[in-house]
Structures are given as C-alpha cells and as structure tokens.
PDB file of C-alpha atoms in Angstrom:
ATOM      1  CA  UNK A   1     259.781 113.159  30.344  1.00 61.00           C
ATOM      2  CA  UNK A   2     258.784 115.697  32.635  1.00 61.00           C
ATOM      3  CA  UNK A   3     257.712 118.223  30.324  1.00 69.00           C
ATOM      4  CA  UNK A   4     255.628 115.591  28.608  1.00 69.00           C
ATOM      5  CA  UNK A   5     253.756 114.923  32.328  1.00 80.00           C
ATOM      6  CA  UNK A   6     253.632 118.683  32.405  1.00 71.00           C
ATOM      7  CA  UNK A   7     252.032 118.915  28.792  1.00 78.00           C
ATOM      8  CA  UNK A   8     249.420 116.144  29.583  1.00 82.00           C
ATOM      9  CA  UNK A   9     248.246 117.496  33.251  1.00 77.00           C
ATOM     10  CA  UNK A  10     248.056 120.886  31.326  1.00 80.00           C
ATOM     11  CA  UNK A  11     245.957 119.193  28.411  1.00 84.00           C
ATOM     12  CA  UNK A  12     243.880 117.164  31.217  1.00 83.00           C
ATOM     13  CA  UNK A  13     243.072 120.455  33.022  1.00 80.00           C
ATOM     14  CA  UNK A  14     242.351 122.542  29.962  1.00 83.00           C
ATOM     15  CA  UNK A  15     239.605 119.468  29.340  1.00 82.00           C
ATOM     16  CA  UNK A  16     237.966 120.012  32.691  1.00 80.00           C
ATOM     17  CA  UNK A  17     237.493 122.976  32.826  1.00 82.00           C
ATOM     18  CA  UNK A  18     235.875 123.380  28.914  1.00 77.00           C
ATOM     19  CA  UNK A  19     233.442 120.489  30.084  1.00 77.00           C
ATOM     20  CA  UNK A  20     232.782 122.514  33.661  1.00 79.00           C
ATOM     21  CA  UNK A  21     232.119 125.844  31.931  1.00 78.00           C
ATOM     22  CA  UNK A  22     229.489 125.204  28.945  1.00 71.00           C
ATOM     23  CA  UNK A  23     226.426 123.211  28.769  1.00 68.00           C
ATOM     24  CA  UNK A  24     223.634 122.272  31.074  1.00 68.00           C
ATOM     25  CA  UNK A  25     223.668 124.892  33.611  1.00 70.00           C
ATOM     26  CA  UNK A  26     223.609 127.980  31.131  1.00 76.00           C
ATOM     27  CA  UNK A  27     220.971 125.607  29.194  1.00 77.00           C
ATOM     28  CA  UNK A  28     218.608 125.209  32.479  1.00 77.00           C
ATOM     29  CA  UNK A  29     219.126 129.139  33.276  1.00 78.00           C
ATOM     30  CA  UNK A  30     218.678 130.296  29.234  1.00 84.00           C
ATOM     31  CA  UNK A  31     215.700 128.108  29.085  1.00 84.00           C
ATOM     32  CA  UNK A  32     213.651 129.488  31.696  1.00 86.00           C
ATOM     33  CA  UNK A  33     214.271 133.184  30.986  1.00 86.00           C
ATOM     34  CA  UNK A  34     213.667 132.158  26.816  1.00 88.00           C
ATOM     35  CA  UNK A  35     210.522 130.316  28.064  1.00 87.00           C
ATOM     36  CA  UNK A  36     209.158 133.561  30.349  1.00 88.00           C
ATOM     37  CA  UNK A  37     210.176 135.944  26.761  1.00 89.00           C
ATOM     38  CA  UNK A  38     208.038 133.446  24.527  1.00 88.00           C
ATOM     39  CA  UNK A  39     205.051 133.179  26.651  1.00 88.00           C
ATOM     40  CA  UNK A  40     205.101 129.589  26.997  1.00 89.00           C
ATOM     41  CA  UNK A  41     204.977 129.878  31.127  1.00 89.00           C
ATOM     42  CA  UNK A  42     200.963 130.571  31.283  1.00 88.00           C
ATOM     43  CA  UNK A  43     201.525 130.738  34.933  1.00 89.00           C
ATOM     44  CA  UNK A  44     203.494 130.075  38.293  1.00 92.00           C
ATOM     45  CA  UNK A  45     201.401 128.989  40.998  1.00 93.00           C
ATOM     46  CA  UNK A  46     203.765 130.044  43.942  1.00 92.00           C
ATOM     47  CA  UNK A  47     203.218 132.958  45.643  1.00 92.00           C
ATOM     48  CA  UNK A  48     206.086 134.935  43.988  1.00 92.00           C
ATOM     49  CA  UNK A  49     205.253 134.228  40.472  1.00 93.00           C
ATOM     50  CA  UNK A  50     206.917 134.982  37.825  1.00 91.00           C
ATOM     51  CA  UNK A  51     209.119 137.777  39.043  1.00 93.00           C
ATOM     52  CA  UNK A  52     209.922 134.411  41.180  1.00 93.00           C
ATOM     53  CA  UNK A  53     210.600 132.051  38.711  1.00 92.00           C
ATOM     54  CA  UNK A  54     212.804 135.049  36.849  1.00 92.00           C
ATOM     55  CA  UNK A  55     214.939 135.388  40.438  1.00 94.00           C
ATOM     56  CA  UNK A  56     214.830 131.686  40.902  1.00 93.00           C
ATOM     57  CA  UNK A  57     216.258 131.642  37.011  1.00 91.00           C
ATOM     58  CA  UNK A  58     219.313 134.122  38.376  1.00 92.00           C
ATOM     59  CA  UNK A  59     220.037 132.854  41.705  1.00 93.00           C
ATOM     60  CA  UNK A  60     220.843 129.713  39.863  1.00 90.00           C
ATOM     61  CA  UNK A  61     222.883 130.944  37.866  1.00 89.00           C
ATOM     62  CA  UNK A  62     225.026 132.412  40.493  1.00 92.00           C
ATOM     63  CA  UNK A  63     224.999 129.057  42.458  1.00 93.00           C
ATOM     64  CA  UNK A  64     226.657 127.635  39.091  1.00 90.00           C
ATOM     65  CA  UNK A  65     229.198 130.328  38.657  1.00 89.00           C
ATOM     66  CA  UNK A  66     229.958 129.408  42.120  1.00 93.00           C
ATOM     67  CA  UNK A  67     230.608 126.372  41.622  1.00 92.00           C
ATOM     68  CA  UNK A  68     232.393 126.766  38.742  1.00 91.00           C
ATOM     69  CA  UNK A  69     234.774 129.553  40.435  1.00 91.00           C
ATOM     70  CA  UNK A  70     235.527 127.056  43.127  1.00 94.00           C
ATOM     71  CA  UNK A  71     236.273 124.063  40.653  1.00 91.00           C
ATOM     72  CA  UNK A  72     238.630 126.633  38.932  1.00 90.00           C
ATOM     73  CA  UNK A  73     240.326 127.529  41.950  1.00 92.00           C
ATOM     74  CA  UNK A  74     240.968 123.977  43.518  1.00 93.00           C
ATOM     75  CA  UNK A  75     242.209 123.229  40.001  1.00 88.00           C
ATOM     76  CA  UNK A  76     244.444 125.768  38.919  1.00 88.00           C
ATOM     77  CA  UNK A  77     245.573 127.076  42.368  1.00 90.00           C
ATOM     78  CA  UNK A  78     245.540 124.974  44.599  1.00 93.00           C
ATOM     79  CA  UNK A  79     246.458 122.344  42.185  1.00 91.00           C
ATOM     80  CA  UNK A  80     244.628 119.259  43.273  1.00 91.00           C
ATOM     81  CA  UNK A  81     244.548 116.799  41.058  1.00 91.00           C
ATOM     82  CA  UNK A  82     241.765 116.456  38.164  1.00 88.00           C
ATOM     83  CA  UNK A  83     239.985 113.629  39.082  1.00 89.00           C
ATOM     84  CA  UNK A  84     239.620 115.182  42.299  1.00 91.00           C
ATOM     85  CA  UNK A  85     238.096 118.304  40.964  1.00 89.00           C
ATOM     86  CA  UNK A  86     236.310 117.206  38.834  1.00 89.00           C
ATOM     87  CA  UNK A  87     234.259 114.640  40.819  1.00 91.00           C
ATOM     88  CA  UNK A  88     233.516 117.712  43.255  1.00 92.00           C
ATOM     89  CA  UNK A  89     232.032 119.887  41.234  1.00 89.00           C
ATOM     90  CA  UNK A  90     229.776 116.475  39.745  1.00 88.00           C
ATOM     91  CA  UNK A  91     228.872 116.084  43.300  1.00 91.00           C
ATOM     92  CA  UNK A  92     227.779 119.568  44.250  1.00 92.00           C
ATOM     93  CA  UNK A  93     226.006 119.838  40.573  1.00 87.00           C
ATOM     94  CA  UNK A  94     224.135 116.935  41.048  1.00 87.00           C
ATOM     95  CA  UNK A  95     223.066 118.491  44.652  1.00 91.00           C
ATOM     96  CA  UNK A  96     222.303 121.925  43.080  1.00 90.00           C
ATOM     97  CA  UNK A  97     220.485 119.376  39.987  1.00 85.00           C
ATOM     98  CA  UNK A  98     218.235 117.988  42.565  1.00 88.00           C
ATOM     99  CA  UNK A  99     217.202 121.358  44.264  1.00 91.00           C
ATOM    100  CA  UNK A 100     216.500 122.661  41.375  1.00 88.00           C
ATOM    101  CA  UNK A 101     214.139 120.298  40.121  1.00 84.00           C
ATOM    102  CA  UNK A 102     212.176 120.267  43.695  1.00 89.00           C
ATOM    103  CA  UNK A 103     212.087 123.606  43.884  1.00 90.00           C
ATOM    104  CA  UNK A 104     210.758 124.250  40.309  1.00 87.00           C
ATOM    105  CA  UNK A 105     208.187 121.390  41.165  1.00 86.00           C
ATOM    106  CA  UNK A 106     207.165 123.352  43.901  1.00 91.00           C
ATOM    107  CA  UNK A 107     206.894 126.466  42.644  1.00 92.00           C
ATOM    108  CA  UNK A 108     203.611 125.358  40.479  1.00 90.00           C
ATOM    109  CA  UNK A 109     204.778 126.274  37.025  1.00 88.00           C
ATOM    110  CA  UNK A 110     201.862 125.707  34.066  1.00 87.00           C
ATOM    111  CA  UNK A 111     203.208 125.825  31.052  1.00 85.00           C
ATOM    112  CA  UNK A 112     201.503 126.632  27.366  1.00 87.00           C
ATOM    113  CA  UNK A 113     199.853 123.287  25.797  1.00 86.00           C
ATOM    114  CA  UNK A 114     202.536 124.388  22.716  1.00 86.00           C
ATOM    115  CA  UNK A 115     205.289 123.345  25.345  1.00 83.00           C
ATOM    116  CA  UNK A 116     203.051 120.135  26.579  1.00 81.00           C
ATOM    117  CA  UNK A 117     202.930 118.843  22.833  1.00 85.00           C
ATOM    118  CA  UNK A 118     206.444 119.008  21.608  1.00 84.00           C
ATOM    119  CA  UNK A 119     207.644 117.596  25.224  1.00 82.00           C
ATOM    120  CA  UNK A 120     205.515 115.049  24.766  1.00 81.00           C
ATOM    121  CA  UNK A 121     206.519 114.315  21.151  1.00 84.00           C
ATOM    122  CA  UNK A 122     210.216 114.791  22.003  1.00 82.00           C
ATOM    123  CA  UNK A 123     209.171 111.767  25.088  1.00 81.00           C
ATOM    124  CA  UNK A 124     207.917 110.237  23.042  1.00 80.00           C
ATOM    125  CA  UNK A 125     210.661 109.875  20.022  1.00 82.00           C
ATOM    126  CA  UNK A 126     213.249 109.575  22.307  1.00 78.00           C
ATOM    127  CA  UNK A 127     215.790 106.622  20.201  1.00 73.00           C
ATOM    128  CA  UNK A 128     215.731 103.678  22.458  1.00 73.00           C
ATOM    129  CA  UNK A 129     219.395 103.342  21.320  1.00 72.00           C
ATOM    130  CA  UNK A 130     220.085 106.127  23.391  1.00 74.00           C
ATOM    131  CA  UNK A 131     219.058 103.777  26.794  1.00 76.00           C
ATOM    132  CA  UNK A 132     215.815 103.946  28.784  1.00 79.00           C
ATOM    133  CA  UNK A 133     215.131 107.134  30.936  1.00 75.00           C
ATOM    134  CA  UNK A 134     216.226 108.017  33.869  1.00 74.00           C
ATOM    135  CA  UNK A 135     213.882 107.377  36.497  1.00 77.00           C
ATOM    136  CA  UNK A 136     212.567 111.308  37.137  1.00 71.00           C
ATOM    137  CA  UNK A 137     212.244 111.536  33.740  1.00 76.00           C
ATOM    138  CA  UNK A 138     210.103 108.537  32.953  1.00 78.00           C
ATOM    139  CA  UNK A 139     208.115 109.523  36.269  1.00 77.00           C
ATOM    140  CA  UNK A 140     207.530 113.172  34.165  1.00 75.00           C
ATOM    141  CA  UNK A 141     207.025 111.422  30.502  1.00 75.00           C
ATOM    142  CA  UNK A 142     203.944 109.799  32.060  1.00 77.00           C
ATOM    143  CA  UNK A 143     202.436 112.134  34.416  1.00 75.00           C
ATOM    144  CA  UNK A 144     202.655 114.870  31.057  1.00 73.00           C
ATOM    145  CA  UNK A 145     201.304 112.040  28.831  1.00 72.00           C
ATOM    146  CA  UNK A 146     198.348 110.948  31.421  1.00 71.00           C
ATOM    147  CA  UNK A 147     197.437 114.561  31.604  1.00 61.00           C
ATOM    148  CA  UNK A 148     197.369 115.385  27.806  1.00 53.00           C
ATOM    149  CA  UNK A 149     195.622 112.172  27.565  1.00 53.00           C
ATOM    150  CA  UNK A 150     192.721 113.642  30.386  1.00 54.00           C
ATOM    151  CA  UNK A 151     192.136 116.597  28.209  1.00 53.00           C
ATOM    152  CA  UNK A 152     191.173 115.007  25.243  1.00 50.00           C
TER     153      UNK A 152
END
C-alpha cells in the first residue's frame, strides 16, 4: 500500500512538472523573437525599440525559468505537496501574465497589416464551442477589428 502512495505522488509530480515546463511561456518568448526575424514588428514605439522588445523577449524568459526552478525545488526538495506547488507557480504566472501584457501594451508595438489580418481572421473564427473570450481578449478582438475597419 505504501509503495502504491509512493508510485502515485511520483506519477502526480512527474505530471506537474511536464505541464510547468512546456507551453505558453516558451510560446510568448518564441513568438516575439520569430515575429522580430520575420519582419512582422514594423515598429516599437518605446524609447528602447526593438533592441527593447528583443531584451524584454529574454528577461522574460528568465522570469519563467525562475519560476519554474522554484516550482521544481518546492516540489522535489522540499517536498510540499502538489496541489500546493502547483497553485504557486499558477499564481506567480498569472502575475508575470499580467505584466507582461501591460508592459508590451506600453511599449507601443505596430505590427505588419499581414499580422493584423490573420489575428483578425483567427478572432474572428474562433469556435464558439470553445466558450466566449476572455475579457482582455474580447477588449483586443475589437479595438484590432475597429481599427482595420478605420483603414478601409
């Protein structure tokens, strides 16, 4: 019995720590730096352009490793449980989420009307299956649509 509880913390950590270490960080991070390569950030408004934007891109990456290292370490070494770690780091992500998004607001960033149309069309096909936006989002969906609709 107790090397089944053993087996099942071990399989509940193993499953934190794959969903803590892959997706929507790297994606935010890879993003930026693929959308400086491609050309499809026409310009950054804040006074540290896009050197700034490429720092920014870094720095948050660090922030996430950081986070990460620190969910790794409660979990595996100090052995608190995996609830416990796991709403943590979803509390300091959402933090870092939020930062992120003002400070990427802030920083001015025009991107190529290539970008504008297929986030618009990507808006704008969303499944409603999938559930309504969340509220930043649908604030974005229609400031980018009222703005493409301007121009024409």
């Amino acid at each position: 019995m107790l090397e089944q509880t053993h087996d099942q913390d071990m399989k509940e950590r193993i499953q934190a720590i794959l969903g803590v270490m892959g997706g929507y960080w790297d994606a935010v991070h890879n993003r930026i730096l693929d959308l400086l390569a491609w050309g499809d950030i026409v310009e950054v408004k804040a006074p540290e352009g896009i050197e700034g934007l490429r720092a920014f891109a870094d720095e948050l990456r660090q922030r996430v490793d950081q986070l990460r290292e620190q969910f790794l370490r409660e979990l595996l070494i100090e052995r608190r449980p995996v609830g416990t770690c796991v709403a943590r780091f979803a509390v300091s992500a959402q933090k870092l989420f939020e930062e992120t998004a003002q400070r990427l607001e802030q920083m001015g960033i025009v991107y190529s009307e290539r970008v504008r149309e297929v986030t618009i069309r990507v808006l704008q096909e969303w499944p409603h299956e999938e559930g309504p936006f969340c509220p930043e989002v649908e604030a974005f969906r229609q400031k980018l649509t009222g703005e493409y609709l301007k121009e024409e």
